[in-house]
C-alpha atoms as one frame of an Amber mdcrd trajectory, in Angstrom:
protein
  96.107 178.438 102.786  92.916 176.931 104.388  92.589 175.663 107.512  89.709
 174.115 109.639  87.498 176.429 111.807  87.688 176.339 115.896  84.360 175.105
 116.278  84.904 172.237 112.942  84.820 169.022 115.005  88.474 166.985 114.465
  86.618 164.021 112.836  85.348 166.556 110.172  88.708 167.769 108.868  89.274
 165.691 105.962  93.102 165.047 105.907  92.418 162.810 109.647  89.923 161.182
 107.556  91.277 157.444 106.708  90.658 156.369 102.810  91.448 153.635 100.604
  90.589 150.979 103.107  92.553 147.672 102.927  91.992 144.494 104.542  93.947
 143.551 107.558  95.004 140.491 106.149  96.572 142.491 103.266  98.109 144.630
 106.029  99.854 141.784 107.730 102.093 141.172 104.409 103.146 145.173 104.443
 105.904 144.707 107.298 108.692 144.366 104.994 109.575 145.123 101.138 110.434
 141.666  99.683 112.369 140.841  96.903 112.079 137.486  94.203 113.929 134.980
  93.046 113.476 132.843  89.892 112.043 129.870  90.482 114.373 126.204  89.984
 113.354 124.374  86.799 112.620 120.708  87.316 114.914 118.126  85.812 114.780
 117.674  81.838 111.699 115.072  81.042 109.941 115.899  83.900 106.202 116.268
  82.628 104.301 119.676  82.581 102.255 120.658  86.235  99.045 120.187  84.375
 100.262 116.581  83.398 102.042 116.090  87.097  98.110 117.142  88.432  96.354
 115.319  86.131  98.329 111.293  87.814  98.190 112.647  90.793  93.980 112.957
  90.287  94.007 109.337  89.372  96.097 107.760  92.565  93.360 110.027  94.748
  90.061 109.375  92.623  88.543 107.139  95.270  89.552 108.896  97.890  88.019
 112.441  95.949  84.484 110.726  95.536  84.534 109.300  98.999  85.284 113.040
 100.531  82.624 114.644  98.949  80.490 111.445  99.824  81.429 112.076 103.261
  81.047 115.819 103.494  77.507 116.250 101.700  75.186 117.384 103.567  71.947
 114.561 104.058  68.471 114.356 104.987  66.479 118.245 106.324  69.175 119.764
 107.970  71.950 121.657 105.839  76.017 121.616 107.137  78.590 119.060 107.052
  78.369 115.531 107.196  78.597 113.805 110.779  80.845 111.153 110.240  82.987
 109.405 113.511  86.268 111.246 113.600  88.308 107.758 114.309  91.671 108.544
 113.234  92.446 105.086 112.899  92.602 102.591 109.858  90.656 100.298 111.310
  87.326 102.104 111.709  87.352 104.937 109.071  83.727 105.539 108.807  81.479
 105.331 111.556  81.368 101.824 111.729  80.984  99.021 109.058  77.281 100.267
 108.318  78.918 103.581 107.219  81.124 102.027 105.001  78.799  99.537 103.638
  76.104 102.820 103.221  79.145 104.596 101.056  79.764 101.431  99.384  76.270
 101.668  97.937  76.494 104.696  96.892  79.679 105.166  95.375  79.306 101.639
  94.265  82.669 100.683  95.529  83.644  97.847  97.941  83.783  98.623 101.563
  87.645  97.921 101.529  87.994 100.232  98.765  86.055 102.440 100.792  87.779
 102.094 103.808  91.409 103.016 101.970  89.960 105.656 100.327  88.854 106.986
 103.501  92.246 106.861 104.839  93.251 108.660 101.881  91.306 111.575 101.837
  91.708 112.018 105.534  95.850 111.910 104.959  95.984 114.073 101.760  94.076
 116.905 103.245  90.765 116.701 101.226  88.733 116.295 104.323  89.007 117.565
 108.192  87.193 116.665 110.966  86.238 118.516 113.796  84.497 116.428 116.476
  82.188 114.076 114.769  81.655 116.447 112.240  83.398 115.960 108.642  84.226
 119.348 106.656  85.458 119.817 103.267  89.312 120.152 103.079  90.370 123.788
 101.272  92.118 121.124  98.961  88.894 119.512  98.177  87.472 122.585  97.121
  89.982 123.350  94.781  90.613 120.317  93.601  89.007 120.642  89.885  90.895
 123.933  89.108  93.888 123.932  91.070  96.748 121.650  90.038  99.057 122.482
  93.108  95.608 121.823  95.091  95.906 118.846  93.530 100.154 118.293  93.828
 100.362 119.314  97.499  97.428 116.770  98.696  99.155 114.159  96.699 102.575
 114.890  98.300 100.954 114.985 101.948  99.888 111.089 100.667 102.765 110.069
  99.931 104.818 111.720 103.326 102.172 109.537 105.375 102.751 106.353 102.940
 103.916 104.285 106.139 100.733 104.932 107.393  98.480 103.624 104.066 100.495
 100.199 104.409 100.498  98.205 107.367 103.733  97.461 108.612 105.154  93.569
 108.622 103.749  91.837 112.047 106.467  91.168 114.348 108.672  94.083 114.061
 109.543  96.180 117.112 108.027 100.122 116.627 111.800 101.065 116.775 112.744
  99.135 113.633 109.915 100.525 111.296 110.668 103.764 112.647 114.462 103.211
 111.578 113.375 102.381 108.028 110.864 104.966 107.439 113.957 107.870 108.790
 115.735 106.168 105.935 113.550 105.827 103.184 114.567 109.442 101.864 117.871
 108.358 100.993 116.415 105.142  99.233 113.855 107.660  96.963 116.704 109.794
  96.447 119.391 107.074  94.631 116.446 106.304  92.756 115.889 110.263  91.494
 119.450 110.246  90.842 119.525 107.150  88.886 117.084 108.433  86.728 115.459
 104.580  85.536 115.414 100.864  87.346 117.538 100.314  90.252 117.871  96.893
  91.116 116.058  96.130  94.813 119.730  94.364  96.242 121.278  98.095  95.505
 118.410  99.351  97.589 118.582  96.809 100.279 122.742  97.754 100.896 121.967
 101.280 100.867 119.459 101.259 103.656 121.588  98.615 105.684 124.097 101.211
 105.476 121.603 104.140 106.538 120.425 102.364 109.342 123.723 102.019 110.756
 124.188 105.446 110.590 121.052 106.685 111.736 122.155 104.115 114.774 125.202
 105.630 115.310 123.836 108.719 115.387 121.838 108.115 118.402 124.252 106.341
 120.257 125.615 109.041 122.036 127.258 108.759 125.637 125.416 110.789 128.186
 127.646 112.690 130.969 127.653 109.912 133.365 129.342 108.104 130.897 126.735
 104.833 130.875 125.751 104.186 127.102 122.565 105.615 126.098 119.610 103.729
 125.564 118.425 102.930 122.247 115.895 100.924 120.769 116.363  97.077 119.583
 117.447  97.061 116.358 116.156  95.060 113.419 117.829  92.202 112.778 119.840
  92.278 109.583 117.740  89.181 108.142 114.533  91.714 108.961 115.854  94.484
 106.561 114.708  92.468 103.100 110.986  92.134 104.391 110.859  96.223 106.037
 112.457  97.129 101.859 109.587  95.185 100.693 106.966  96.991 102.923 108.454
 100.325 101.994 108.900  99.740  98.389 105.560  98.501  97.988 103.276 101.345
 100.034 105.552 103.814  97.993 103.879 102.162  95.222 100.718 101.981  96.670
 100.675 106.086  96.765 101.654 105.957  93.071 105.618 107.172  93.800 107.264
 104.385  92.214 106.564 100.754  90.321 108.360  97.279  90.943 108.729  95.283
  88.314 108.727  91.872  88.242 111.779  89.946  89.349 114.098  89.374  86.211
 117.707  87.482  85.521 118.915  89.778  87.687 116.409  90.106  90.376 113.586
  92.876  91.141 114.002  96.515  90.332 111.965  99.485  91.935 111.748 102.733
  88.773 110.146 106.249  90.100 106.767 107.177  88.555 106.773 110.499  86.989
 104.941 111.818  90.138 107.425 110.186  92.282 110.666 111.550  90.526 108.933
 115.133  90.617 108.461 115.144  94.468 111.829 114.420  95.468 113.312 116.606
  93.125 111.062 119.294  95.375 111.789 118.095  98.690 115.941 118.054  97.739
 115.667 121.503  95.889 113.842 122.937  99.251 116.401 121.507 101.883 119.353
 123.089  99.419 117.150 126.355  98.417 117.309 126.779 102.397 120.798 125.364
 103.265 121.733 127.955 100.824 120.304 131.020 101.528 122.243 133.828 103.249
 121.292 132.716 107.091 121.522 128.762 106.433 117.728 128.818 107.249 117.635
 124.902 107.829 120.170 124.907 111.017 119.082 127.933 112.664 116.523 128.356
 115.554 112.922 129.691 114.401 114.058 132.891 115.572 117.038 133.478 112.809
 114.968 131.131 109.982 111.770 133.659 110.168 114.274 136.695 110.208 116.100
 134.570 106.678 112.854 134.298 105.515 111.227 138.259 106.289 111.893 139.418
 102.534 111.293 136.622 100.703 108.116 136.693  98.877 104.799 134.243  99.985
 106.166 131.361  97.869 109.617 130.921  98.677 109.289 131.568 102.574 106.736
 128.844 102.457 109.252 127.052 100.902 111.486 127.484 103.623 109.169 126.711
 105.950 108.673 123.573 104.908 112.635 122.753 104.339 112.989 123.775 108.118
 110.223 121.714 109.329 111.257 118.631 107.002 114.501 118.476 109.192 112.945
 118.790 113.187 110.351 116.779 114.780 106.834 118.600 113.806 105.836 119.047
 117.865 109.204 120.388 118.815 108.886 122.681 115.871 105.511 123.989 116.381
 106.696 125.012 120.067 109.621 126.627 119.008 107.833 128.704 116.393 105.415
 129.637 119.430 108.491 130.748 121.228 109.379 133.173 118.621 105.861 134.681
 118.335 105.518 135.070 122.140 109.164 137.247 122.035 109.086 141.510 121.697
 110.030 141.349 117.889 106.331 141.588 116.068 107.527 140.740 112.845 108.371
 137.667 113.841 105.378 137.079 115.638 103.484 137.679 111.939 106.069 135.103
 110.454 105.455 132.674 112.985 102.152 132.316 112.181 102.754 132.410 108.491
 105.125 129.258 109.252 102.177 127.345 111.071  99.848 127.508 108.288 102.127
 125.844 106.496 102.085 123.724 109.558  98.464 122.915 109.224  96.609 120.530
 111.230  99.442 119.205 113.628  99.683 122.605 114.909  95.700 123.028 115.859
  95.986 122.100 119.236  98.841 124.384 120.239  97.543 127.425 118.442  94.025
 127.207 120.299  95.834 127.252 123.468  97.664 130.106 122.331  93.910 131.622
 122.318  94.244 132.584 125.559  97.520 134.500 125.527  96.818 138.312 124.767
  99.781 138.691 122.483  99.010 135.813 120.442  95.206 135.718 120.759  94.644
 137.751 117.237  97.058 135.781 115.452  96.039 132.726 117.130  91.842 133.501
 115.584  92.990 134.501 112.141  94.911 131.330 111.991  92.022 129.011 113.077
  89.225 130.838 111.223  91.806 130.334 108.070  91.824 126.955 108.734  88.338
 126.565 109.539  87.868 127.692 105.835  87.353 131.166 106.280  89.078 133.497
 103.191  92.135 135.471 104.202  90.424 138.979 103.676  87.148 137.623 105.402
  89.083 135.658 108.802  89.452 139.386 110.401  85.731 139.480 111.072  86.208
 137.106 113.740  88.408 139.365 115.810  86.860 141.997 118.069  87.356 145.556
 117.340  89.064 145.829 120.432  91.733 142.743 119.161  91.835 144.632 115.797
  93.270 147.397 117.086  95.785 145.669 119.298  96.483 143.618 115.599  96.637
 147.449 114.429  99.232 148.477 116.627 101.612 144.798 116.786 101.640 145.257
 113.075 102.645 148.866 112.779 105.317 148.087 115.614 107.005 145.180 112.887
 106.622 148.030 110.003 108.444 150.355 112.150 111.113 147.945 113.377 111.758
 146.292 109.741 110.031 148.413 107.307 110.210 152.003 105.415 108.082 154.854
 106.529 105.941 155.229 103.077 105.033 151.366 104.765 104.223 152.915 108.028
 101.705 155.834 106.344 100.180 153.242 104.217  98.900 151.338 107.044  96.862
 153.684 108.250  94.675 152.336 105.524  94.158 149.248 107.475  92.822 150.481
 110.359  89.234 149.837 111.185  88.112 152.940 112.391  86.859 155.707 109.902
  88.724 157.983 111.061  92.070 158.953 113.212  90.911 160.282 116.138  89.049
 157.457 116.388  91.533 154.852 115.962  93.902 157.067 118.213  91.147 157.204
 121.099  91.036 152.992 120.940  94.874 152.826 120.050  95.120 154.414 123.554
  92.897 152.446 125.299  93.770 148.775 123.647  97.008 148.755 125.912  99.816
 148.012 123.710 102.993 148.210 125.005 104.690 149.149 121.457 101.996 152.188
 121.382 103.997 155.020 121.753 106.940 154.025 119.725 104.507 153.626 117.067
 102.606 156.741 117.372 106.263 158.744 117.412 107.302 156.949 114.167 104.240
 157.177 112.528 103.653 161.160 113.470 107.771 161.482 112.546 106.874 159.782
 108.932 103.558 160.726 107.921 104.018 164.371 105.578 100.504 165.929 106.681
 101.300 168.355 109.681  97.943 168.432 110.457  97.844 164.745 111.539 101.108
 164.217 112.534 100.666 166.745 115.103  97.244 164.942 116.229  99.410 161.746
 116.366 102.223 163.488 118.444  99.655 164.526 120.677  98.358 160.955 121.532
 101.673 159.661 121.608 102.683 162.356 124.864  98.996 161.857 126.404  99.808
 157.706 126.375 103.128 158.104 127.374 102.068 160.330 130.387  99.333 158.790
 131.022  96.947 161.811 130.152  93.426 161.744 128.087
């Protein structure tokens, strides 16, 4: 039996060394043990992915070329393209110059341009930060990764309202009414599985409307009707079916055919029939699941979600955001991450990267809230474009160690204790009485019930005992 000498400094003894370093970003995905489920099989005639990618490259091949147009760097200086960050359709590019410059030389016309602009900016191949245009991660990817390629082309066709101008002379209220009902419309025409005729179409969203109407005619406690906003005539509904129908086919989701003996008929593109046979399998995926993930606050949907693996929780994610306003969602995932449970302040972020841009704003003002601030720099430098295992860098090592100690709080609260042991490995410092000496000093208020369950599961007495000792000099205040 060995032991270390009196005079051996702590550092020294090997077992209080840490080894087999891990990223922190690996880290944050060791709070819980997570089990798999097979994945759903798309309907029979569906084509394969690489096929699926391969349309999808062709509806977005203008908009492709005009991103990395727009995002090459120009002239001495290196970095991203400046480009005016007007969100709106009218002005893409900065100006008609720009547009007419791009035209040149993409040899394209400047309305071809301009929609292609629009595109890229709405699929998530480009982002802009100021007046400053940046590749999208999408972008990037796009010549190797076909769900690259399949996600950017479904984030197209969620914003189709927004690549077709809507008829003049229709209150906001009334295009807002069909757009909330156009999911039922793509969904008889999954289900039909070939033509429908556009009259079938034009009774089903009549009777959607209604509903939707009905819905939000709900009698407030004084009992005075509710407000709600004018409704489209009924002799407005065939031009709004028209509008729809055709910027559906605009983003490549469906065709119309000419009008035959028995009048027009709208048929889902291959691409088209694929994407809302995902967006119904997510909503009943999480409708399903043991916690009803769809209904519940973001609270009880993270805690559904906790041992699912990366895929499928994303998948829920995206099922739970589909069916809330995005703003009212974002705030309520905030919520969660600002409560005592730290798993679910891990999850919450996960959630908002799925999130993506929408959620920019509120996450940067979530900077300046010390629980949030590490999660709230990991997310941004991720979205920035930094790699998972390289975003850490960003964080002092002072908000590393608080990261440290929030994370090893959700492994103790959720996880095993072989979990708790490994994560030691994460830990910047080289060695533990190092990282106990700044796990002491960063302030957390989870520290000592970590430091008991981690001395109380790790099997070397030597460093349990060093942990134990930390743990009573934090929790009496000693050095």
């Amino acid at each position: 039996m060995t032991s270390r000498k009196p005079d051996e400094p702590l550092a020294r003894n090997s077992r209080l060394r840490l080894v087999r370093p891990r990223s922190l970003a690996t880290a944050r995905r060791a709070a819980t043990t997570r089990r798999t489920r097979p994945a759903p099989r798309p309907p029979e005639g569906t084509p394969p992915r690489a096929e699926l990618a391969r349309q999808a490259r062709l509806v977005l091949a203008d908009a492709v070329r005009i991103a990395r147009w727009a995002a090459t760097p120009r002239g001495p200086q290196a970095g991203p393209r400046a480009v005016a960050a007007d969100a709106s359709a009218s002005a893409p590019l900065d100006g008609p110059a720009a547009a007419e410059r791009a035209a040149a030389d993409l040899d394209l016309t400047p309305g071809r341009v301009r929609t292609g602009w629009d595109r890229a900016r709405l699929a998530g191949l480009v982002e802009l930060h100021g007046a400053t245009v940046r590749p999208g991660w999408r972008l990037q990817a796009w010549d190797r990764d076909d769900s690259a390629v399949l996600r950017g082309w479904v984030a197209l066709l969620d914003a189709w309202s927004l690549v077709h101008p809507a008829p003049e002379g229709v209150a906001p209220g009334a295009v807002a009414e069909v757009v909330e009902a156009v999911p039922q419309v793509l969904s008889l025409l999954q289900l039909s599985q070939g033509p429908v005729l556009v009259p079938a179409l034009l009774d089903l969203l009549g009777q959607r409307v209604d509903e939707l109407r009905e819905e939000r005619c709900e009698v407030p406690d004084d009992g005075a009707p509710a407000p709600v906003a004018p409704p489209a005539p009924a002799e407005r509904l065939p031009a709004l079916l028209d509008w729809a129908l055709e910027g559906l086919a605009e983003v490549g989701a469906l065709t119309l055919d000419p009008a035959g003996p028995e009048g027009r008929h709208a048929t889902l593109t291959p691409l088209g029939n694929w994407a809302v046979w995902v967006k119904l399998e997510q909503i009943c995926v999480a409708a399903q699941s043991p916690a009803g993930n769809i209904e519940q606050s973001a609270a009880d949907m993270l805690r559904g979600c906790a041992r699912l693996t990366p895929g499928p929780a994303r998948d829920e994610y995206r099922a739970w955001l589909a069916a809330r306003p995005l703003a009212g969602a974002v705030a309520e995932l905030l919520a969660a991450a600002r409560g005592e449970d730290a798993l679910l302040r891990g999850l919450a972020f996960e959630a908002l990267r799925v999130v993506g841009a929408p959620a920019e704003a509120e996450v940067r003002a979530a900077v300046a809230e010390p629980s949030l601030r590490p999660y709230a720099l990991l997310w941004l430098a991720e979205y920035d474009g930094a790699d998972p295992d390289d975003a850490p860098e960003v964080l002092t090592r002072e908000e590393a160690t608080w990261l440290w100690v929030d994370t090893a709080a959700a492994v103790a609260d959720h996880g095993e204790s072989e979990l708790l042991v490994r994560h030691l490995d994460s830990a910047v410092q080289g060695t533990v009485p190092a990282l106990l000496d700044e796990v002491r000093a960063v302030g957390h208020p989870r520290t000592v019930q970590v430091l008991v369950a981690l001395a109380a599961a790790h099997p070397d007495p030597a460093l349990a005992k060093a942990v134990r000792r930390a743990a009573f000099q934090v929790h009496t205040g000693g050095s």
